[in-house]
Amino acid sequence: MTAVTYPRVIASEITKLHSLRSSRLSMLIALGLVVGLGVLVPWMSVTSWRNGSPTVGYDAVGRTLSGIYLAQIAFGVLGAMVITGEYATGSIRSTFAAVPRRLPVLWSKLGVFLVSTLVLGTLASVIAFFCGQAIFATKDVDAALGDPHVLRAVLGCGLFLAAMGALGLALGALLRNTAAAITTLSMVLFVVPIIVDLTPKGEEIGPYLPSAAGLTITQLDPGGPLSAWGGFGVLCAYVAATIALAAFLLVRRDA
Amino acid sequence: MIEAIDLTKRYGAKTAVDGLSFTVRPGVVTGFLGPNGAGKSTTMRMIVGLDAPTTGAVTVDGTRYRELPAPLHRVGALLEARSIHPGRSAFNHLLALAQTHGITRARVDEVIELVGLQPVARKRAGTFSLGMGQRLGIASALLGDPDTLVLDEPVNGLDPEGIHWIRTLLRRLASEGRTIFVSSHLMSEMALTADHLIVVGRGRVLADCSTADFIAQAAPAVVRVRSPHAARLSEALRAEGVTIGSDEPGVLEIAGLTTDVIGERAAAAGVTLHELSTRHASLEDAFMELTRDSVEYEAVA
């Protein structure tokens, strides 16, 4: 007798993610942004230099990974739409009729999306790193993967992007509406940091906000109160809390 | 078999389904009738576990839907609003559903063929007409070869050929011993398809009987009599305590007597008859009669 099992729901979610042109396109755009800026920023830097430009302490790593600032939006929005797209089109009814316990759908979506974004985000970051360093190598300011913290920062970009995708997915599951989820994500990423910065406690609270905390893992020297992995842990805690609330509500609300 | 026991659903202050109790039996097509807002869709959503009842319960073969280990093999559902992502092809939509139950690609192709969607199976569902969308919905419902089908307005958007196709399909599935529960607001369609009717209005059961009984009870047959001496005949029959209506001069519409009795009374009274015929009320009339007081949105004449 066939029954609904986790491997089966995961297979179904893989089919769903890869059978939509919009999700394939968003992922390609994210990849293109990371690699494209990884080439553009070093190229602009190098071509603007004259002889005797400063080279000591130059952050050649961060300048090759600047695409993650844009890609985080692409992944976050795609993560939200993985769920809100189902609510908007009504296909969530088919999904929950097939898997009426619902939670396997949420965990499978999350797992499939995390693996996809982690693989793609890491691949994009590694390509961007090597392309960018090849450009910096013409001026002898390039960094190598073996240099202190470089490998962690490059792979950290993949982790950061996957976590941002998961945050979008969690908000999508919680709010069940594309516009609401994307607006909330944008406010959390871009508006809240500005407002917090204007408060007297801004400098103390700012580093603990999701984006700032998560970015530490992509930086050679985070500098703030949080370590690279500690900051990433803070971002993961935000994601986990949002997902937990979404899961709690998912089985209780009418679909 | 579907069993609803005191099923109630409230959304805030509004009661959509108000203490429904009914049983849908296997082997026949059961029609679920009611005007808009009567609670049909809400009831069907509760059957497949999308909405949770406020009180009461509904089970399929004795089990709540959410507790079924392989729901698609037990219940196939077509819900009223489209339940398909427009960016996904019909094949991929069905494949994603099939994969949750380990149903094979061969079965996916089989249901696509069964509903006649082979030519467009690889096209995005967003390009489909309403009728093609309905066929895809029916393919989803049949995917797991379930013993119970719950179909919300399946003929919506289908052309006459499509309506005939689904009527034949439902009858065949019922004759195989399956439980078929079909909602509609098209009374004439149900008269042709359903063997049994559950009629609801404002969330309550108004009738639960065979289609034939429903028509007979809700709008009994009327005998139409045309006579040059209509007034005399009317006088003669008045004593029998029957209801006599008249639309036009010389025509009587008599409820409560058979043509035989009326013919004999006319002969006894020496009344000439030009016409004596039984008019059966349509299911539409019967339905209008029954739900007159429970229509949610009534047009003001």
Coordinates of C-alpha atoms in Angstrom, one line a residue:
Chain A
M1 CA 0.0 0.0 0.0
T2 CA 1.4 3.3 -1.0
A3 CA 1.3 6.1 1.6
V4 CA 2.6 9.6 2.0
T5 CA 6.2 9.6 3.2
Y6 CA 8.9 12.2 3.6
P7 CA 11.0 11.0 0.6
R8 CA 7.9 11.2 -1.6
V9 CA 6.9 14.7 -0.4
I10 CA 10.5 15.8 -1.0
A11 CA 10.4 14.4 -4.6
S12 CA 7.1 16.3 -5.1
E13 CA 8.6 19.6 -3.9
I14 CA 11.7 19.1 -6.2
T15 CA 9.3 18.7 -9.1
K16 CA 7.3 21.8 -8.1
L17 CA 10.4 24.0 -7.6
H18 CA 12.0 23.0 -10.9
S19 CA 8.9 23.0 -13.1
L20 CA 8.2 26.7 -12.7
R21 CA 9.9 29.0 -15.2
S22 CA 9.8 31.9 -12.7
S23 CA 11.8 29.9 -10.1
R24 CA 14.4 28.7 -12.6
L25 CA 14.7 32.3 -13.8
S26 CA 15.0 33.8 -10.3
M27 CA 17.8 31.4 -9.5
L28 CA 19.7 32.2 -12.7
I29 CA 19.3 35.9 -12.0
A30 CA 20.7 35.4 -8.5
L31 CA 23.6 33.4 -9.9
G32 CA 24.2 36.1 -12.6
L33 CA 24.1 38.9 -10.0
V34 CA 26.8 37.3 -7.8
V35 CA 29.1 36.4 -10.7
G36 CA 28.5 39.6 -12.6
L37 CA 29.2 41.9 -9.7
G38 CA 32.1 39.7 -8.8
V39 CA 33.6 40.6 -12.1
L40 CA 32.3 44.2 -12.4
V41 CA 33.5 45.6 -9.1
P42 CA 37.1 44.3 -9.3
W43 CA 37.3 45.4 -12.9
M44 CA 36.1 48.9 -12.0
S45 CA 38.5 49.0 -9.1
V46 CA 41.5 47.9 -11.2
T47 CA 40.8 50.2 -14.2
S48 CA 40.4 53.2 -11.9
W49 CA 43.8 52.7 -10.3
R50 CA 47.0 54.5 -11.4
N51 CA 50.5 53.4 -10.7
G52 CA 51.3 53.3 -7.0
S53 CA 47.7 52.8 -5.8
P54 CA 47.3 51.5 -2.2
T55 CA 47.6 47.8 -1.8
V56 CA 48.3 47.2 1.9
G57 CA 45.3 45.7 3.7
Y58 CA 43.2 45.9 0.6
D59 CA 40.0 43.8 0.9
A60 CA 40.1 42.0 -2.4
V61 CA 37.7 39.3 -1.0
G62 CA 34.8 41.5 -0.1
R63 CA 35.0 43.3 -3.4
T64 CA 34.5 40.1 -5.3
L65 CA 31.5 39.0 -3.2
S66 CA 29.4 42.2 -3.4
G67 CA 26.8 40.5 -5.5
I68 CA 25.3 38.8 -2.4
Y69 CA 23.7 42.1 -1.4
L70 CA 21.5 41.9 -4.4
A71 CA 21.2 38.1 -4.5
Q72 CA 19.9 38.0 -0.9
I73 CA 16.8 39.9 -2.2
A74 CA 16.4 37.5 -5.2
F75 CA 16.7 34.4 -2.9
G76 CA 14.4 35.9 -0.2
V77 CA 11.7 36.8 -2.7
L78 CA 11.9 33.4 -4.4
G79 CA 11.8 31.7 -1.0
A80 CA 8.6 33.7 -0.1
M81 CA 7.0 32.8 -3.5
V82 CA 7.7 29.1 -3.1
I83 CA 4.8 29.2 -0.6
T84 CA 2.8 32.3 -1.3
G85 CA 2.6 31.3 -5.0
E86 CA 0.7 28.3 -3.9
Y87 CA -1.7 30.3 -1.9
A88 CA -2.2 32.9 -4.6
T89 CA -3.0 30.4 -7.3
G90 CA -5.0 28.0 -5.1
S91 CA -2.6 25.1 -5.8
I92 CA -2.1 24.9 -2.0
R93 CA -5.5 23.2 -1.9
S94 CA -4.2 20.4 -4.1
T95 CA -1.0 20.2 -2.1
F96 CA -2.8 19.9 1.3
A97 CA -5.4 17.6 -0.1
A98 CA -2.5 15.2 -1.0
V99 CA -0.7 15.8 2.3
P100 CA -3.3 16.7 4.8
R101 CA -0.9 16.7 7.7
R102 CA 0.7 19.7 6.1
L103 CA 3.9 19.9 8.1
P104 CA 5.7 17.4 5.8
V105 CA 5.0 20.0 3.0
L106 CA 6.6 22.8 5.0
W107 CA 9.7 20.8 6.0
S108 CA 10.2 19.4 2.5
K109 CA 9.8 22.8 0.8
L110 CA 12.3 24.2 3.3
G111 CA 14.8 21.4 2.8
V112 CA 14.6 21.4 -1.0
F113 CA 14.9 25.2 -1.1
L114 CA 17.8 25.2 1.4
V115 CA 19.8 22.7 -0.6
S116 CA 19.1 24.4 -3.9
T117 CA 20.0 27.9 -2.7
L118 CA 23.0 26.6 -0.7
V119 CA 24.4 24.8 -3.8
L120 CA 23.7 27.7 -6.1
G121 CA 24.8 30.4 -3.7
T122 CA 28.1 28.6 -2.9
L123 CA 28.7 27.9 -6.6
A124 CA 28.1 31.5 -7.5
S125 CA 30.3 32.8 -4.7
V126 CA 33.2 30.5 -5.6
I127 CA 33.0 31.5 -9.3
A128 CA 32.7 35.2 -8.4
F129 CA 35.7 34.8 -6.1
F130 CA 38.0 33.2 -8.7
C131 CA 36.9 35.6 -11.5
G132 CA 37.4 38.6 -9.2
Q133 CA 40.8 37.4 -7.9
A134 CA 42.0 36.7 -11.5
I135 CA 41.3 40.4 -12.2
F136 CA 43.0 41.6 -9.0
A137 CA 45.9 39.3 -9.8
T138 CA 46.9 41.7 -12.6
K139 CA 47.7 44.2 -9.9
D140 CA 49.0 41.7 -7.4
V141 CA 46.4 42.5 -4.8
D142 CA 44.6 39.2 -5.1
A143 CA 43.7 36.9 -2.2
A144 CA 43.9 33.1 -2.1
L145 CA 41.5 30.6 -0.6
G146 CA 44.3 29.5 1.7
D147 CA 44.7 33.0 3.2
P148 CA 43.3 33.4 6.8
H149 CA 39.4 33.4 6.9
V150 CA 39.1 33.6 3.1
L151 CA 37.6 30.1 2.6
R152 CA 35.1 30.7 5.5
A153 CA 34.1 34.1 4.0
V154 CA 33.6 32.6 0.4
L155 CA 31.6 29.6 1.6
G156 CA 29.9 31.8 4.1
C157 CA 28.3 33.7 1.2
G158 CA 26.5 30.5 0.2
L159 CA 25.3 29.9 3.8
F160 CA 24.2 33.5 4.1
L161 CA 22.2 33.4 0.8
A162 CA 20.6 30.1 1.8
A163 CA 19.6 31.5 5.2
M164 CA 18.1 34.6 3.5
G165 CA 16.1 32.3 1.2
A166 CA 14.9 30.4 4.2
L167 CA 13.9 33.7 5.9
G168 CA 11.8 34.6 2.8
L169 CA 10.2 31.1 2.9
A170 CA 9.4 31.4 6.6
L171 CA 7.8 34.8 6.1
G172 CA 5.9 33.4 3.1
A173 CA 4.6 30.5 5.2
L174 CA 3.6 32.9 8.0
L175 CA 1.9 35.6 5.9
R176 CA 0.6 33.5 3.0
N177 CA 0.6 36.5 0.7
T178 CA 3.3 37.5 -1.7
A179 CA 3.0 41.3 -1.3
A180 CA 2.9 41.0 2.5
A181 CA 5.9 38.6 2.6
I182 CA 8.1 40.6 0.3
T183 CA 7.2 43.9 2.0
T184 CA 8.0 42.5 5.4
L185 CA 11.3 41.0 4.1
S186 CA 12.3 44.4 2.6
M187 CA 11.4 46.2 5.8
V188 CA 13.4 43.8 7.9
L189 CA 16.4 43.9 5.6
F190 CA 16.5 47.6 4.6
V191 CA 14.2 49.8 6.6
V192 CA 14.5 48.5 10.2
P193 CA 18.3 48.9 10.2
I194 CA 17.9 52.6 9.2
I195 CA 15.4 53.2 12.0
V196 CA 17.4 51.3 14.6
D197 CA 20.4 53.4 13.6
L198 CA 18.6 56.6 14.4
T199 CA 17.7 55.5 17.9
P200 CA 20.2 56.2 20.8
K201 CA 20.8 52.4 21.1
G202 CA 21.4 52.0 17.4
E203 CA 25.0 51.0 17.6
E204 CA 24.3 48.4 20.2
I205 CA 21.2 46.8 18.6
G206 CA 22.2 47.2 14.9
P207 CA 24.7 44.4 14.7
Y208 CA 22.1 41.9 16.0
L209 CA 19.6 42.6 13.2
P210 CA 19.2 39.7 10.8
S211 CA 21.1 41.0 7.8
A212 CA 24.0 42.6 9.7
A213 CA 24.3 39.6 11.9
G214 CA 24.3 37.2 9.0
L215 CA 26.8 39.1 6.9
T216 CA 29.5 38.6 9.5
I217 CA 30.1 35.1 8.1
T218 CA 30.9 36.7 4.7
Q219 CA 33.5 39.1 6.1
L220 CA 37.2 38.5 6.7
D221 CA 37.1 40.6 9.9
P222 CA 33.5 41.1 11.2
G223 CA 34.9 43.7 13.7
G224 CA 31.6 44.1 15.6
P225 CA 30.4 42.4 18.8
L226 CA 29.5 39.2 17.0
S227 CA 32.0 36.6 15.7
A228 CA 31.6 35.3 12.1
W229 CA 29.8 32.1 13.2
G230 CA 28.1 33.8 16.1
G231 CA 26.5 36.3 13.8
F232 CA 25.4 33.7 11.4
G233 CA 23.9 31.8 14.4
V234 CA 21.9 34.9 15.2
L235 CA 20.5 35.0 11.7
C236 CA 19.6 31.3 11.9
A237 CA 17.8 31.9 15.2
Y238 CA 15.6 34.5 13.5
V239 CA 14.8 32.1 10.7
A240 CA 14.1 29.2 13.1
A241 CA 11.8 31.4 15.2
T242 CA 9.8 32.5 12.1
I243 CA 9.6 29.0 10.7
A244 CA 8.5 27.6 14.1
L245 CA 5.7 30.2 14.3
A246 CA 4.7 29.5 10.7
A247 CA 4.6 25.7 11.4
F248 CA 2.5 26.2 14.6
L249 CA -0.1 28.2 12.6
L250 CA 0.0 26.0 9.4
V251 CA -1.7 23.1 11.0
R252 CA -4.2 25.3 12.8
R253 CA -5.4 27.6 10.1
D254 CA -7.9 26.8 7.3
A255 CA -6.1 26.5 4.0
Chain B
M1 CA -19.0 6.4 2.3
I2 CA -19.0 10.0 3.6
E3 CA -20.6 10.7 7.0
A4 CA -21.2 14.2 8.4
I5 CA -22.4 14.4 12.0
D6 CA -23.7 17.8 13.2
L7 CA -21.1 19.5 11.1
T8 CA -20.8 23.2 11.8
K9 CA -18.5 25.9 10.5
R10 CA -18.5 29.5 11.7
Y11 CA -16.4 32.3 10.3
G12 CA -16.6 34.9 13.1
A13 CA -20.2 35.8 13.6
K14 CA -21.3 34.2 10.3
T15 CA -22.4 30.6 10.3
A16 CA -21.6 29.0 6.9
V17 CA -22.6 25.4 7.8
D18 CA -25.1 24.9 10.6
G19 CA -25.3 21.4 12.1
L20 CA -25.3 19.3 8.9
S21 CA -25.8 15.6 9.3
F22 CA -25.9 13.4 6.2
T23 CA -24.6 10.2 4.8
V24 CA -23.3 9.8 1.2
R25 CA -23.6 6.1 0.1
P26 CA -21.5 4.2 -2.4
G27 CA -22.9 3.0 -5.7
V28 CA -24.9 6.0 -6.6
V29 CA -24.3 9.6 -7.6
T30 CA -25.3 11.9 -4.8
G31 CA -26.1 15.5 -5.8
F32 CA -25.3 18.3 -3.3
L33 CA -27.6 21.1 -4.2
G34 CA -28.1 24.6 -2.8
P35 CA -28.1 28.2 -3.8
N36 CA -24.9 30.3 -3.6
G37 CA -23.8 30.8 -0.1
A38 CA -25.6 27.6 1.2
G39 CA -22.4 26.1 2.5
K40 CA -21.7 23.5 -0.2
S41 CA -18.1 24.5 -0.8
T42 CA -17.3 24.9 2.9
T43 CA -18.8 21.4 3.5
M44 CA -16.6 19.9 0.8
R45 CA -13.5 21.7 2.1
M46 CA -14.2 20.2 5.5
I47 CA -14.6 16.7 4.0
V48 CA -11.0 16.9 2.6
G49 CA -9.5 18.5 5.7
L50 CA -8.8 22.0 4.2
D51 CA -11.1 23.7 6.7
A52 CA -11.6 22.4 10.3
P53 CA -15.2 22.1 11.5
T54 CA -16.0 24.5 14.4
T55 CA -18.0 21.6 15.9
G56 CA -19.1 18.2 14.7
A57 CA -17.2 15.9 12.4
V58 CA -17.1 14.5 8.9
T59 CA -15.4 11.2 8.0
V60 CA -14.7 9.1 4.9
D61 CA -15.2 5.4 5.5
G62 CA -15.1 6.1 9.2
T63 CA -11.8 8.1 9.2
R64 CA -11.2 11.8 9.4
Y65 CA -9.5 12.9 6.1
R66 CA -6.4 14.3 7.9
E67 CA -5.7 10.9 9.5
L68 CA -5.7 9.0 6.2
P69 CA -2.2 7.7 5.5
A70 CA -2.7 7.8 1.7
P71 CA -5.6 10.3 1.1
L72 CA -5.4 10.4 -2.7
H73 CA -6.1 6.6 -2.9
R74 CA -9.2 7.0 -0.7
V75 CA -10.7 10.4 -1.8
G76 CA -10.4 12.3 -5.0
A77 CA -11.4 15.9 -4.8
L78 CA -12.1 18.7 -7.3
L79 CA -12.6 22.0 -5.5
E80 CA -14.5 24.9 -7.0
A81 CA -11.8 27.5 -7.3
R82 CA -8.9 26.4 -9.5
S83 CA -6.3 24.6 -7.5
I84 CA -3.6 24.7 -10.1
H85 CA -0.5 26.9 -10.5
P86 CA -0.8 28.6 -13.9
G87 CA 2.9 28.5 -14.5
R88 CA 3.1 24.7 -14.3
S89 CA 2.2 22.3 -17.0
A90 CA -0.7 19.9 -16.6
F91 CA 1.8 16.9 -16.5
N92 CA 4.0 18.5 -13.9
H93 CA 1.0 19.5 -11.7
L94 CA -0.2 15.9 -11.8
L95 CA 3.3 14.5 -11.4
A96 CA 4.0 16.6 -8.2
L97 CA 0.7 15.3 -6.7
A98 CA 1.4 11.7 -7.8
Q99 CA 4.9 11.8 -6.3
T100 CA 3.5 12.4 -2.8
H101 CA 1.9 9.0 -2.9
G102 CA 4.5 7.2 -5.0
I103 CA 2.1 7.0 -7.9
T104 CA 3.8 6.2 -11.2
R105 CA 4.3 8.4 -14.3
A106 CA 2.4 5.8 -16.3
R107 CA -0.7 6.5 -14.1
V108 CA -0.2 10.2 -14.7
D109 CA -0.2 9.7 -18.4
E110 CA -3.3 7.4 -18.0
V111 CA -5.4 10.0 -16.3
I112 CA -4.3 12.7 -18.8
E113 CA -5.6 10.4 -21.5
L114 CA -8.8 9.6 -19.6
V115 CA -9.7 13.3 -19.4
G116 CA -8.6 14.0 -23.0
L117 CA -5.7 16.4 -22.2
Q118 CA -2.9 14.7 -24.1
P119 CA -2.5 17.4 -26.7
V120 CA -1.9 20.1 -24.1
A121 CA -0.4 18.1 -21.2
R122 CA 3.0 19.9 -21.6
K123 CA 1.5 23.4 -21.9
R124 CA 1.3 25.8 -18.9
A125 CA -2.0 25.4 -17.2
G126 CA -2.4 29.2 -17.2
T127 CA -3.2 29.0 -21.0
F128 CA -6.0 26.6 -20.4
S129 CA -9.7 27.4 -20.9
L130 CA -12.1 27.0 -17.9
G131 CA -13.2 23.6 -19.4
M132 CA -9.6 22.3 -19.7
G133 CA -8.9 23.5 -16.2
Q134 CA -11.9 21.4 -15.0
R135 CA -10.7 18.4 -16.9
L136 CA -7.3 18.8 -15.2
G137 CA -9.0 19.1 -11.9
I138 CA -10.9 15.9 -12.6
A139 CA -7.6 14.2 -13.6
S140 CA -6.1 15.2 -10.2
A141 CA -9.1 13.7 -8.5
L142 CA -8.9 10.4 -10.3
L143 CA -5.1 10.1 -9.9
G144 CA -5.1 7.8 -6.9
D145 CA -8.0 5.7 -8.3
P146 CA -10.0 6.5 -5.1
D147 CA -13.2 4.9 -3.9
T148 CA -14.8 8.3 -3.1
L149 CA -15.0 11.3 -5.3
V150 CA -15.9 14.8 -4.0
L151 CA -16.5 17.2 -6.9
D152 CA -17.5 20.8 -6.4
E153 CA -19.3 22.1 -9.5
P154 CA -17.6 19.8 -12.0
V155 CA -19.6 20.8 -15.0
N156 CA -18.8 24.5 -14.5
G157 CA -17.3 25.8 -17.7
L158 CA -17.7 22.6 -19.7
D159 CA -19.3 22.7 -23.1
P160 CA -22.3 20.4 -23.8
E161 CA -19.9 17.6 -25.0
G162 CA -17.9 18.0 -21.8
I163 CA -21.0 17.9 -19.7
H164 CA -22.2 14.7 -21.4
W165 CA -18.7 13.2 -20.9
I166 CA -18.6 13.9 -17.1
R167 CA -22.2 12.7 -16.6
T168 CA -21.3 9.4 -18.3
L169 CA -18.0 9.2 -16.3
L170 CA -19.8 9.8 -12.9
R171 CA -22.4 7.2 -13.7
R172 CA -19.8 4.7 -14.6
L173 CA -17.7 5.4 -11.5
A174 CA -20.8 5.0 -9.3
S175 CA -21.8 1.7 -11.0
E176 CA -18.3 0.5 -10.0
G177 CA -19.5 0.9 -6.4
R178 CA -17.7 4.2 -5.7
T179 CA -19.1 7.0 -3.6
I180 CA -19.8 10.0 -5.8
F181 CA -20.6 13.4 -4.2
V182 CA -21.2 16.2 -6.7
S183 CA -22.3 19.7 -5.9
S184 CA -24.1 21.9 -8.3
H185 CA -26.5 24.8 -8.5
L186 CA -27.7 23.5 -11.9
M187 CA -30.8 21.6 -11.0
S188 CA -31.6 20.4 -14.4
E189 CA -28.1 18.9 -14.6
M190 CA -28.5 17.1 -11.3
A191 CA -31.9 15.7 -12.5
L192 CA -29.9 13.9 -15.2
T193 CA -26.9 12.8 -13.2
A194 CA -27.8 12.3 -9.5
D195 CA -29.8 9.4 -8.1
H196 CA -29.9 10.9 -4.7
L197 CA -30.0 14.5 -3.5
I198 CA -28.9 16.4 -0.5
V199 CA -30.4 19.9 -0.6
V200 CA -29.0 22.6 1.6
G201 CA -29.9 26.2 2.2
R202 CA -28.2 28.6 4.6
G203 CA -26.0 25.8 6.0
R204 CA -28.9 23.4 6.8
V205 CA -30.2 20.3 5.2
L206 CA -33.5 21.0 3.5
A207 CA -34.0 17.6 1.9
D208 CA -32.2 14.3 1.8
C209 CA -33.9 11.8 -0.5
S210 CA -34.0 10.2 -4.0
T211 CA -34.1 12.6 -6.9
A212 CA -37.6 11.2 -7.9
D213 CA -39.0 11.7 -4.4
F214 CA -37.6 15.1 -4.2
I215 CA -39.4 16.3 -7.3
A216 CA -42.6 14.6 -6.2
Q217 CA -42.6 16.1 -2.7
A218 CA -41.3 19.6 -3.3
A219 CA -43.4 20.3 -6.4
P220 CA -46.2 17.8 -7.0
A221 CA -47.5 17.1 -10.4
V222 CA -50.2 19.5 -11.7
V223 CA -53.0 18.5 -14.1
R224 CA -53.8 21.0 -16.8
V225 CA -57.3 21.2 -18.0
R226 CA -58.6 23.3 -20.9
S227 CA -62.3 23.5 -21.2
P228 CA -65.0 25.9 -22.6
H229 CA -66.8 25.2 -19.3
A230 CA -63.9 25.8 -17.0
A231 CA -66.0 27.6 -14.4
R232 CA -68.5 24.8 -14.1
L233 CA -65.7 22.2 -13.7
S234 CA -64.0 24.3 -11.1
E235 CA -67.2 24.5 -9.2
A236 CA -67.6 20.7 -9.4
L237 CA -64.1 20.0 -8.2
R238 CA -64.1 22.6 -5.4
A239 CA -65.9 20.2 -3.2
E240 CA -62.9 17.7 -3.4
G241 CA -60.8 20.2 -1.5
V242 CA -58.1 20.6 -4.2
T243 CA -56.1 23.5 -5.2
I244 CA -57.1 25.1 -8.4
G245 CA -55.1 27.8 -10.2
S246 CA -55.8 29.5 -13.4
D247 CA -53.4 31.4 -15.6
E248 CA -55.7 32.2 -18.5
P249 CA -59.4 32.0 -19.2
G250 CA -60.6 28.5 -19.9
V251 CA -57.5 26.8 -18.4
L252 CA -57.3 25.2 -14.9
E253 CA -54.2 23.9 -13.2
I254 CA -55.3 21.4 -10.6
A255 CA -53.1 19.9 -7.9
G256 CA -54.1 16.9 -5.8
L257 CA -56.2 14.9 -8.3
T258 CA -55.2 12.5 -11.1
T259 CA -56.3 12.9 -14.7
D260 CA -58.6 9.8 -14.3
V261 CA -60.6 11.4 -11.4
I262 CA -60.8 14.7 -13.1
G263 CA -62.0 13.1 -16.4
E264 CA -64.7 11.2 -14.5
R265 CA -65.9 14.3 -12.6
A266 CA -66.1 16.2 -15.9
A267 CA -68.1 13.5 -17.6
A268 CA -70.5 13.3 -14.6
A269 CA -71.0 17.1 -14.8
G270 CA -71.4 17.0 -18.5
V271 CA -68.3 19.3 -19.1
T272 CA -66.5 19.2 -22.4
L273 CA -62.7 18.9 -22.1
H274 CA -60.3 20.1 -24.9
E275 CA -57.2 19.1 -22.9
L276 CA -56.4 17.0 -19.9
S277 CA -52.7 16.5 -19.2
T278 CA -50.2 16.0 -16.3
R279 CA -47.4 18.5 -16.0
H280 CA -44.4 17.3 -14.0
A281 CA -42.6 20.0 -12.2
S282 CA -39.0 20.3 -13.2
L283 CA -36.2 19.9 -10.6
E284 CA -35.6 23.5 -11.1
D285 CA -39.1 24.4 -9.9
A286 CA -38.8 22.0 -7.1
F287 CA -35.6 23.5 -6.0
M288 CA -36.8 27.0 -6.2
E289 CA -39.9 26.1 -4.2
L290 CA -37.8 24.5 -1.5
T291 CA -35.1 27.1 -1.2
R292 CA -37.3 30.1 -1.6
D293 CA -36.9 31.1 2.0
S294 CA -33.2 30.3 2.3
V295 CA -31.7 32.2 -0.7
E296 CA -28.7 34.1 0.5
Y297 CA -28.6 36.8 -2.1
E298 CA -32.1 37.5 -3.5
A299 CA -32.7 39.7 -6.5
V300 CA -35.2 42.4 -5.7
A301 CA -38.0 42.2 -8.4

